[in-house]
PDB file of C-alpha atoms in Angstrom:
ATOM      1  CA  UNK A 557     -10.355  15.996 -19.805  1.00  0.00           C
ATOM      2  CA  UNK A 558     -13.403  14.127 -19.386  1.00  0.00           C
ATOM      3  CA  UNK A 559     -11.341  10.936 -18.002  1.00  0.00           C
ATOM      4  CA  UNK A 560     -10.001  13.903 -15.357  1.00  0.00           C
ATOM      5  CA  UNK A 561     -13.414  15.547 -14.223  1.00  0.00           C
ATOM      6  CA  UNK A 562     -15.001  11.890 -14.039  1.00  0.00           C
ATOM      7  CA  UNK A 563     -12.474  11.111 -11.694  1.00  0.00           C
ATOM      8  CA  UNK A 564     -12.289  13.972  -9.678  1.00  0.00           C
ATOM      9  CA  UNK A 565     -16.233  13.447  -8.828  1.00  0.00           C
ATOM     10  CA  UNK A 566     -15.809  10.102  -7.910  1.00  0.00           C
ATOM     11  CA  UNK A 567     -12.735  10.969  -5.869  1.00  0.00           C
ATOM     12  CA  UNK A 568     -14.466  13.573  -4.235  1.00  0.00           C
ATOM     13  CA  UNK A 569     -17.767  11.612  -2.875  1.00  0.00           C
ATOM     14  CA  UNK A 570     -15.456   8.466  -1.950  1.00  0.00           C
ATOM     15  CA  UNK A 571     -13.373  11.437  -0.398  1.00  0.00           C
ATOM     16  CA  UNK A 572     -16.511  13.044   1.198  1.00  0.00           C
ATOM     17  CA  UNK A 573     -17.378   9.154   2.723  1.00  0.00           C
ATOM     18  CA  UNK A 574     -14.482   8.984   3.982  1.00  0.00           C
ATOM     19  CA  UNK A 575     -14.299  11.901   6.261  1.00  0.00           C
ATOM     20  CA  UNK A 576     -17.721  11.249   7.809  1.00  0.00           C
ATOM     21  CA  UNK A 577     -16.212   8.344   9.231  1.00  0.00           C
ATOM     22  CA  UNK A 578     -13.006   9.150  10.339  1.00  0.00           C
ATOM     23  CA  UNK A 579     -12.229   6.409  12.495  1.00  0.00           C
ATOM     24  CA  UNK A 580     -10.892   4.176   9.662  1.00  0.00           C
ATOM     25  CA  UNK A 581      -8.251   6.228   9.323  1.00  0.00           C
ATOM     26  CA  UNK A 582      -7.588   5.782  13.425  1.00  0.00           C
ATOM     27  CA  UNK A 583      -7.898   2.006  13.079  1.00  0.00           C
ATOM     28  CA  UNK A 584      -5.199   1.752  10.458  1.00  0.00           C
ATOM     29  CA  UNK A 585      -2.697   3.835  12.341  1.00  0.00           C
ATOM     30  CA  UNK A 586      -3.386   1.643  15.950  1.00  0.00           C
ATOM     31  CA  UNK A 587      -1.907  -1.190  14.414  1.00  0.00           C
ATOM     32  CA  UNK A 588       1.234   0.043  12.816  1.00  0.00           C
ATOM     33  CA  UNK A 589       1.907   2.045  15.593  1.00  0.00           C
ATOM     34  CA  UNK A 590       2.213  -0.911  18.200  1.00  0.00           C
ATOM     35  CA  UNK A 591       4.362  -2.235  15.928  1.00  0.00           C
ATOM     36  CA  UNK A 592       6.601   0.969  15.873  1.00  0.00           C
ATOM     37  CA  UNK A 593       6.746   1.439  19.474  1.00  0.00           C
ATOM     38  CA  UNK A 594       6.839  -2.237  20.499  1.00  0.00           C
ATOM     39  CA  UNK A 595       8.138  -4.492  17.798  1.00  0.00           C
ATOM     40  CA  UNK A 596      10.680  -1.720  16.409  1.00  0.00           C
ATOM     41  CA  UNK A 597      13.010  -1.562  19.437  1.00  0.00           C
ATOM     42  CA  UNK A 598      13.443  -4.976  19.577  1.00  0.00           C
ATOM     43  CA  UNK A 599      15.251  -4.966  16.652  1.00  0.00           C
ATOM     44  CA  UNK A 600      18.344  -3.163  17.597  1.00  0.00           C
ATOM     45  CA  UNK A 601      19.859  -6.621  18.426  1.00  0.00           C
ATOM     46  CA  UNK A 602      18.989  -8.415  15.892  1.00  0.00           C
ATOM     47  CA  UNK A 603      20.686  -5.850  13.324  1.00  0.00           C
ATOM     48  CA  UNK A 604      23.326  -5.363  14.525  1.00  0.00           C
ATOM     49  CA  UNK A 605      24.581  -8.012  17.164  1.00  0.00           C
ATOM     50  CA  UNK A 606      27.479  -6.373  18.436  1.00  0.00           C
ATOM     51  CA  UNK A 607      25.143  -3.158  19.329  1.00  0.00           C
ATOM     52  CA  UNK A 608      26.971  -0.677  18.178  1.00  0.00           C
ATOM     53  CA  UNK A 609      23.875   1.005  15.593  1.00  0.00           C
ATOM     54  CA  UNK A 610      21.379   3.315  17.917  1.00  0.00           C
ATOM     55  CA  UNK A 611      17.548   3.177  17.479  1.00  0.00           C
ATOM     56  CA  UNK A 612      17.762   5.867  15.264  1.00  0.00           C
ATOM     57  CA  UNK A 613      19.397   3.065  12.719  1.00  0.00           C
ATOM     58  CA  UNK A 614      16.909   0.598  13.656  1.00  0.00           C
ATOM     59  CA  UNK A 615      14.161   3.053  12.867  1.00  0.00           C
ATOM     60  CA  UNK A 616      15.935   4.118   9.214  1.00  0.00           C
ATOM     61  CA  UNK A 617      15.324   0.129   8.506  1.00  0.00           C
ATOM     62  CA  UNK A 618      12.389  -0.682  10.439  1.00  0.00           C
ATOM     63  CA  UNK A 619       9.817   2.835   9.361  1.00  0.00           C
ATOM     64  CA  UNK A 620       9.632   1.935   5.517  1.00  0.00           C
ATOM     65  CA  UNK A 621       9.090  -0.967   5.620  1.00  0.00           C
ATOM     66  CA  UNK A 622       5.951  -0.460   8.301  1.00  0.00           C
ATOM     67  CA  UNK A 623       5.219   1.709   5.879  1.00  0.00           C
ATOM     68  CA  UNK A 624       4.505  -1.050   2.978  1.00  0.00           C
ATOM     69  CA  UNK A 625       2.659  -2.421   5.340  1.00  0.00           C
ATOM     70  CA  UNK A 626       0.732  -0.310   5.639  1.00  0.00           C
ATOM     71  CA  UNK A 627      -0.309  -0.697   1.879  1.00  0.00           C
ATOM     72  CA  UNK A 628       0.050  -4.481   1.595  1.00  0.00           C
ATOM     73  CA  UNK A 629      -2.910  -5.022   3.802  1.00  0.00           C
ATOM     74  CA  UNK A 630      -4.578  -1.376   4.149  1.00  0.00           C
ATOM     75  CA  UNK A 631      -4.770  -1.309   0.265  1.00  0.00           C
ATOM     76  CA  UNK A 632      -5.512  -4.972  -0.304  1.00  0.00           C
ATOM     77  CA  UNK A 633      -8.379  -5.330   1.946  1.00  0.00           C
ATOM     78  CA  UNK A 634      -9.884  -1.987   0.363  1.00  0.00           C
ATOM     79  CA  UNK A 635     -12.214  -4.385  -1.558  1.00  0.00           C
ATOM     80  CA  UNK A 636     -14.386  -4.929   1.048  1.00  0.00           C
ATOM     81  CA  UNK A 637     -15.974  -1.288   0.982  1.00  0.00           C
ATOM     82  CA  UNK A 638     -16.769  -2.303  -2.894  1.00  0.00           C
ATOM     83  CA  UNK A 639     -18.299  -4.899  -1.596  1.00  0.00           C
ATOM     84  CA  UNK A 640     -20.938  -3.361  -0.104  1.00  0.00           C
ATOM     85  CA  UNK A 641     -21.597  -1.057  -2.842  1.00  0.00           C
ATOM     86  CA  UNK A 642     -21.850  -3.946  -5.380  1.00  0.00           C
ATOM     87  CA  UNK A 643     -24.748  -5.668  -2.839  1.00  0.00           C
ATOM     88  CA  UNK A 644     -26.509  -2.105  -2.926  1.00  0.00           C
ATOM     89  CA  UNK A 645     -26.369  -1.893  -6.663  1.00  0.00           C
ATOM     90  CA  UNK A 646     -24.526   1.494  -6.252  1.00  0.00           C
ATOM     91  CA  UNK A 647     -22.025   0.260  -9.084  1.00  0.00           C
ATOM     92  CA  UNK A 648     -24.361  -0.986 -11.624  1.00  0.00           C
ATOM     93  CA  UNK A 649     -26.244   2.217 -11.332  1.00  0.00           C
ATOM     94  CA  UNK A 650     -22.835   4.006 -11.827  1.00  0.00           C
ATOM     95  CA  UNK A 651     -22.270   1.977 -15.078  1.00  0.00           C
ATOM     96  CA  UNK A 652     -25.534   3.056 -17.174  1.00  0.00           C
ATOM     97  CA  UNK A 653     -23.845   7.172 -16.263  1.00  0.00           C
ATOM     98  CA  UNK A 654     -21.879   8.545 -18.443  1.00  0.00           C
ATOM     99  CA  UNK A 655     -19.323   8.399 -16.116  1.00  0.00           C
ATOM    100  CA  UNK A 656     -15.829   6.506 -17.518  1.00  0.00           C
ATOM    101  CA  UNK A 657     -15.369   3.104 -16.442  1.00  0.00           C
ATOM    102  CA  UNK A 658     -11.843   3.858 -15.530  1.00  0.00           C
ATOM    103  CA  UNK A 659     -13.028   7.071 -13.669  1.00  0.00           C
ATOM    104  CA  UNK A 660     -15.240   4.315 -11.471  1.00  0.00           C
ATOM    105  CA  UNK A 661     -11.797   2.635 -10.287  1.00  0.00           C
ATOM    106  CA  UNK A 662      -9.321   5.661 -10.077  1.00  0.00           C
ATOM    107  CA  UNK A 663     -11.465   7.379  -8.033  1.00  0.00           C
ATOM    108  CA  UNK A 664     -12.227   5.202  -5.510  1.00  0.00           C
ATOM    109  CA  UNK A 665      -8.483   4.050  -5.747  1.00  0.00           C
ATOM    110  CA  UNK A 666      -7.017   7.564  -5.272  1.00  0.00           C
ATOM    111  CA  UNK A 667      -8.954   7.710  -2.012  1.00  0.00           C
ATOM    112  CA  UNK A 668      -7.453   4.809  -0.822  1.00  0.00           C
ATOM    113  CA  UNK A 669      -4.062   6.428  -1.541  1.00  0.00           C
ATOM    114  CA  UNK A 670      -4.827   9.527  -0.162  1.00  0.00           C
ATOM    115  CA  UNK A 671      -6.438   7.694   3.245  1.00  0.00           C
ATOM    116  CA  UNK A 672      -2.617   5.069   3.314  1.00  0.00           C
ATOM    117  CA  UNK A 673      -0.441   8.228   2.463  1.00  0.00           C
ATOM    118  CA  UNK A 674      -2.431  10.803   5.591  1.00  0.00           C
ATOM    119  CA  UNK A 675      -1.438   7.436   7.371  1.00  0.00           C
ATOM    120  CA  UNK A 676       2.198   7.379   6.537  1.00  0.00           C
ATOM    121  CA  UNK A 677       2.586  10.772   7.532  1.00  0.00           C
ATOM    122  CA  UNK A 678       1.698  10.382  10.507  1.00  0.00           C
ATOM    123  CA  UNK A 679       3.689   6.975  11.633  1.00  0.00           C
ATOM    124  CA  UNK A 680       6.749   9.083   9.920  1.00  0.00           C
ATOM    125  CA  UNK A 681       5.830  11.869  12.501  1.00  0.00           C
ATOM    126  CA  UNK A 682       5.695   9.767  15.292  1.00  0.00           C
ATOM    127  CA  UNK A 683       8.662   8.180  14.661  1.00  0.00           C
ATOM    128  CA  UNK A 684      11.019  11.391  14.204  1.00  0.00           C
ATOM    129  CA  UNK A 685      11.305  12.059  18.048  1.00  0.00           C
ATOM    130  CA  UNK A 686      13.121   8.047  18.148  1.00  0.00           C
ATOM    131  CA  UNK A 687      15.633   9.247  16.120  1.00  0.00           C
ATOM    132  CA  UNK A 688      14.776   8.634  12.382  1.00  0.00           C
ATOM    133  CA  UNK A 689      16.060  11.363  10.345  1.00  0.00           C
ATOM    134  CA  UNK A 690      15.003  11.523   6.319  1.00  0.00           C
ATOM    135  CA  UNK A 691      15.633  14.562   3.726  1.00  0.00           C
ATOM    136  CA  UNK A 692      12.728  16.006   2.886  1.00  0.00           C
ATOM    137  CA  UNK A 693      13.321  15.373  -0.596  1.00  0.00           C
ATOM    138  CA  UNK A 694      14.190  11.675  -0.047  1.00  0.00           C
ATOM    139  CA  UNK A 695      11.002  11.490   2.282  1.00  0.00           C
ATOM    140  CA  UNK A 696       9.139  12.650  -1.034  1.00  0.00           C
ATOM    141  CA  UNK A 697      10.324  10.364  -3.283  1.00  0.00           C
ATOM    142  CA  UNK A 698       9.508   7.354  -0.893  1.00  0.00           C
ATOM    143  CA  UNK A 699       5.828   8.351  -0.721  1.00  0.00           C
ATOM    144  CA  UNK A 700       5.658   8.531  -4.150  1.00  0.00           C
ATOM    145  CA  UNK A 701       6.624   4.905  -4.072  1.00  0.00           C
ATOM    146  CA  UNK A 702       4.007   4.186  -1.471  1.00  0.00           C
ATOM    147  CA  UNK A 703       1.577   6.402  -3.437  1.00  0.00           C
ATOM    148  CA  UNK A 704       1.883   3.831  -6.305  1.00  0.00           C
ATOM    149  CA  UNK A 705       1.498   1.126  -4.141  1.00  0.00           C
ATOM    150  CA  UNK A 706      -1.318   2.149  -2.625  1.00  0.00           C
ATOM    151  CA  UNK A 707      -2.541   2.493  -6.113  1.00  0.00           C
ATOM    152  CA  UNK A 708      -1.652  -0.784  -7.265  1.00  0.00           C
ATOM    153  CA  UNK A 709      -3.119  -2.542  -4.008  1.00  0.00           C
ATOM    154  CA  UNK A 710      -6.478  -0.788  -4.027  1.00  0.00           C
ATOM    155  CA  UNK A 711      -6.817  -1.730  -7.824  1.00  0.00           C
ATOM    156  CA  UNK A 712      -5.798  -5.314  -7.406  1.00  0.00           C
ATOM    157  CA  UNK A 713      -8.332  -5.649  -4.241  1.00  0.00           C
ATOM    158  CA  UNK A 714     -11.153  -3.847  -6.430  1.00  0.00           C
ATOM    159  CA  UNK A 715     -10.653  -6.803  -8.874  1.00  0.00           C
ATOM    160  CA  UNK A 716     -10.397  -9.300  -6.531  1.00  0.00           C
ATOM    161  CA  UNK A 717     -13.987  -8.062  -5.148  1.00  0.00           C
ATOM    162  CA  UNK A 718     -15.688  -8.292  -8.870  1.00  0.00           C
ATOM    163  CA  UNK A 719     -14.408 -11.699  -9.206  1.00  0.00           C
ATOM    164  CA  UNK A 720     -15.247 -13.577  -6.357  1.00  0.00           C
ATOM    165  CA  UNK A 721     -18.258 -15.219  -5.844  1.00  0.00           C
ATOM    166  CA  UNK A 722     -19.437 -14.686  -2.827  1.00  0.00           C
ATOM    167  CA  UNK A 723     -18.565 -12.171  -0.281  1.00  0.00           C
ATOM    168  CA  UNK A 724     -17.628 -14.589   2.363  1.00  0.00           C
ATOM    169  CA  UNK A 725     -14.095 -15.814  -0.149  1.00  0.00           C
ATOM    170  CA  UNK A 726     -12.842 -11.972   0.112  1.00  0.00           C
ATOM    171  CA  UNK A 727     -11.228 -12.118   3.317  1.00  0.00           C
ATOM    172  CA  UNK A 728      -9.480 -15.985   2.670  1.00  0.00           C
ATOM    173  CA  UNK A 729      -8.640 -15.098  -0.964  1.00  0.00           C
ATOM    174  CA  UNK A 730      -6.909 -11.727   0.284  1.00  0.00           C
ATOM    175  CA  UNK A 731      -4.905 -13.108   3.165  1.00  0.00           C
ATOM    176  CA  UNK A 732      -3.624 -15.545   1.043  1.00  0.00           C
ATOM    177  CA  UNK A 733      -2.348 -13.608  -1.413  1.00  0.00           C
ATOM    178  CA  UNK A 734      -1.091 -10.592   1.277  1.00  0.00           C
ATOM    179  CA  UNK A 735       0.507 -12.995   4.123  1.00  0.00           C
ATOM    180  CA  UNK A 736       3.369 -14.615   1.159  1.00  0.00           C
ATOM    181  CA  UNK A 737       3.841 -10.803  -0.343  1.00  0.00           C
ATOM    182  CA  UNK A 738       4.739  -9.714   3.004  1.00  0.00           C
ATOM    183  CA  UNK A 739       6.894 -12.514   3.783  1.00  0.00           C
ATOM    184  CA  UNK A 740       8.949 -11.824   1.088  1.00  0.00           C
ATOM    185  CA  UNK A 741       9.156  -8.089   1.054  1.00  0.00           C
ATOM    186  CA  UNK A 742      11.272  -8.209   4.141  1.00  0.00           C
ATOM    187  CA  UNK A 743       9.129  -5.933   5.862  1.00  0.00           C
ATOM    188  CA  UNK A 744       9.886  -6.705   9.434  1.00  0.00           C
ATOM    189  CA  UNK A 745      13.121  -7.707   8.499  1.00  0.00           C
ATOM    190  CA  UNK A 746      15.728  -6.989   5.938  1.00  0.00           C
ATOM    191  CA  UNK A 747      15.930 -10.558   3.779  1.00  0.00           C
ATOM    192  CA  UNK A 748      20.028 -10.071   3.791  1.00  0.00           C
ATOM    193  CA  UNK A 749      18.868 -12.229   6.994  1.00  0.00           C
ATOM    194  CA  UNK A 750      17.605 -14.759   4.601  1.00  0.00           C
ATOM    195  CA  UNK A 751      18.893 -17.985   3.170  1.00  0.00           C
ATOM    196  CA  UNK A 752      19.489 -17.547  -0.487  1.00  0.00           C
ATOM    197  CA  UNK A 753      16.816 -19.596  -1.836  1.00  0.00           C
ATOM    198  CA  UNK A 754      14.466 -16.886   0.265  1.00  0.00           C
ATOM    199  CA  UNK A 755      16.571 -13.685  -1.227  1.00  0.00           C
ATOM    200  CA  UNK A 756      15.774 -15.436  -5.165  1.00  0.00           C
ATOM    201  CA  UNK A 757      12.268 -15.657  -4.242  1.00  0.00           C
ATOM    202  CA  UNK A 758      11.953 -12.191  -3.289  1.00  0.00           C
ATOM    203  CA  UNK A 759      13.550 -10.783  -6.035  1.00  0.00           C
ATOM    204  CA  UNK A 760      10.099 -11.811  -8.391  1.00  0.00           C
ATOM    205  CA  UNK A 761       7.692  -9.593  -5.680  1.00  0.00           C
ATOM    206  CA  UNK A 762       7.321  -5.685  -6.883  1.00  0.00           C
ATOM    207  CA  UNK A 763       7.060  -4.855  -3.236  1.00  0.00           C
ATOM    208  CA  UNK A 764      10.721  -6.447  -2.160  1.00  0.00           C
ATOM    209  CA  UNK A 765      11.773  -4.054  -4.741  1.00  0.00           C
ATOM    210  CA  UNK A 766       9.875  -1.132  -3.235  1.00  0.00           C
ATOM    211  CA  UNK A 767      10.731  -1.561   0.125  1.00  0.00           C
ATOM    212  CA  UNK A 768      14.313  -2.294  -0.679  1.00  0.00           C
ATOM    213  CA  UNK A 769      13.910   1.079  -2.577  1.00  0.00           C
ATOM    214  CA  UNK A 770      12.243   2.902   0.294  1.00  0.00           C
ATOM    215  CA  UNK A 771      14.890   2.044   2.615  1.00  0.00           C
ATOM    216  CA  UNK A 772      17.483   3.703   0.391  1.00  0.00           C
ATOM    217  CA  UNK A 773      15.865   6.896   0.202  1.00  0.00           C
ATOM    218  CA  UNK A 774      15.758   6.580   4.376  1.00  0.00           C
ATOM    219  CA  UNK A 775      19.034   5.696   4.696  1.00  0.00           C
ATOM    220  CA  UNK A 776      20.506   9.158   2.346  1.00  0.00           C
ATOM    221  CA  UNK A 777      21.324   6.885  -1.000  1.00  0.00           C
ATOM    222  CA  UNK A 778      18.861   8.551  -3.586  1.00  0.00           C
ATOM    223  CA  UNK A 779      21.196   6.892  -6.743  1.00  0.00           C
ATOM    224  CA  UNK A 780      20.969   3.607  -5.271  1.00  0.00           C
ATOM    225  CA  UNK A 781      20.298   1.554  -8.275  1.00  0.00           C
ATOM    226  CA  UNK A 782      17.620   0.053  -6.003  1.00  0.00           C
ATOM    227  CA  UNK A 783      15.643   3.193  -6.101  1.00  0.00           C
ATOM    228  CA  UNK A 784      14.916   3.692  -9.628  1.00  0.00           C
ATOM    229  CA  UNK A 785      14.654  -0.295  -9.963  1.00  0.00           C
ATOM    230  CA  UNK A 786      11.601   0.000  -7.613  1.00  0.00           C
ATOM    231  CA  UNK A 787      10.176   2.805  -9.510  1.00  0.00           C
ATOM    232  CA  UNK A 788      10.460   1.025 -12.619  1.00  0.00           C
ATOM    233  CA  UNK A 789       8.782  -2.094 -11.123  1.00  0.00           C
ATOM    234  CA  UNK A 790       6.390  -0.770  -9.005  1.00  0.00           C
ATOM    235  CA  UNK A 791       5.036   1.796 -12.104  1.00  0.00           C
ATOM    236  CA  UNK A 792       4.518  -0.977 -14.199  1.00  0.00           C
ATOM    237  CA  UNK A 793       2.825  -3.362 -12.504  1.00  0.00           C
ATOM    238  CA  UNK A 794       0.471  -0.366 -10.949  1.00  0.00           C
ATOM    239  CA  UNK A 795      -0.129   0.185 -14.523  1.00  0.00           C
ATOM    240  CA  UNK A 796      -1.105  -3.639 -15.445  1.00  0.00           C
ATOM    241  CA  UNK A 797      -3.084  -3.609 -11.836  1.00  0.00           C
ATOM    242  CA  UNK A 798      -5.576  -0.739 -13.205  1.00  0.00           C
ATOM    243  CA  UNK A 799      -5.504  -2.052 -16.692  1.00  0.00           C
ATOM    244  CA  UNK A 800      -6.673  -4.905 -14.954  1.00  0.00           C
ATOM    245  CA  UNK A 801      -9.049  -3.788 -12.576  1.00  0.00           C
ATOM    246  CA  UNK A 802     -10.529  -1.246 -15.039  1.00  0.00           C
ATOM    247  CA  UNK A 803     -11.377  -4.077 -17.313  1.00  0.00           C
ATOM    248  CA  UNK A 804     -13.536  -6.088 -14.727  1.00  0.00           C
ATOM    249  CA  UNK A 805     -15.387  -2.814 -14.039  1.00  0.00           C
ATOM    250  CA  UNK A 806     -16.422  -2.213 -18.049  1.00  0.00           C
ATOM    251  CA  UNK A 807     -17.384  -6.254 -18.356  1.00  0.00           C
ATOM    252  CA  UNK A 808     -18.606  -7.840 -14.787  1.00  0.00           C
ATOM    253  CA  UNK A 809     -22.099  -7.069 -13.411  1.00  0.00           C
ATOM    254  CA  UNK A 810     -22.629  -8.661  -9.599  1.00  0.00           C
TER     255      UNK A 810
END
């Protein structure tokens, strides 16, 4: 109970920051919706060469995996706002509370997913008049996917941010580790496109799993094997990720 009312307090000021600057939220949608409206189309081609899917089946492929995008870099970069708390001493003032350690990082990490999923709502939205077409109960399931990724991004980023040494090696350590994960997740493109040696690779990265997953639900296969293998993977390693993360906020004072 106490882990629970810790959390909901922290949740609830990073919650309350959050809305007094709303624009964050606007930035991450610009992005992902240029890429709907102008990358998507362009797809229909590639797909299928002979043209005879619509953009409605480009947009069943194309939407989820947007929507790990969505995660890979909106929850990976989340760091950065610890950043700033660390230099203002807002964390080690946090730590001598009573407040649980763990409560510290789910907090601020269940804004994060709350902020990526508003997000995926609305790209889903906007994308409905083009022709995508999801069961609502499929469409659930798929943002519970994202909702662990989220999870599992922001807690991985909030590590990253206690370890590094100075401020400035966020941003390079971050792309590096983002740019090969969404490579391999086949986010702009299914990696059935791939050469083999590519496909292999992928199969070791928890978010190939989850967007493979994803794309299931959008395309009406809910028993895809694929589904609950990306549920499987993606709970665990969310689980090692705030094991993790929780662990550098108990032991590492900036």
């Amino acid at each position: 109970m106490k882990l629970a009312r810790d959390t909901w307090l922290v949740f609830q000021r990073q919650l309350l920051l959050m809305i007094r600057t709303p624009v964050w939220i606007a930035v991450g949608i610009i992005q992902p919706l240029f890429y709907l409206l102008l990358f998507a189309p362009l797809l229909k081609k590639i797909l299928v060469p002979n043209g005879e899917s619509s953009y409605a089946d480009t947009y069943q492929v194309y939407v989820p995996g947007l929507l790990a995008v969505l995660c890979i870099f909106g929850g990976l970069f989340t760091g950065f706002s610890l950043l700033s708390e660390l230099k203002a001493g807002i964390i080690e003032r946090s730590r001598v509370t009573p407040v649980s350690r763990l409560a510290l990082l789910l907090g601020r990490a269940l804004r994060e997913m709350v902020a990526l999923l508003v997000q995926a709502v609305l790209i889903t939205l906007i994308a409905l008049p083009f022709g995508l077409r999801v069961s609502p109960l499929n469409l659930l399931l798929a943002y519970v996917l994202l909702g662990l990724l989220a999870l599992m991004t922001s807690a991985i980023s909030y590590g990253i941010a206690l370890m590094v040494p100075a401020d400035a090696a966020m941003a390079p350590v971050v792309n590096t580790i983002a740019q090969p994960i969404a490579l391999l997740s086949g986010v702009l493109l299914p990696l059935t496109l791939a050469p083999a040696w590519q496909q292999r690779l992928a199969e070791w990265n928890p978010f190939y799993w989850a967007v493979e997953g994803m794309r299931a639900l959008f395309s009406g296969h809910p028993g895809d094997s694929v589904v609950w293998q990306g549920l499987l993977v993606v709970v665990v390693m969310t689980a090692l990720a705030v094991y993790w993360s929780a662990r550098l906020f108990s032991t590492r004072v900036r």
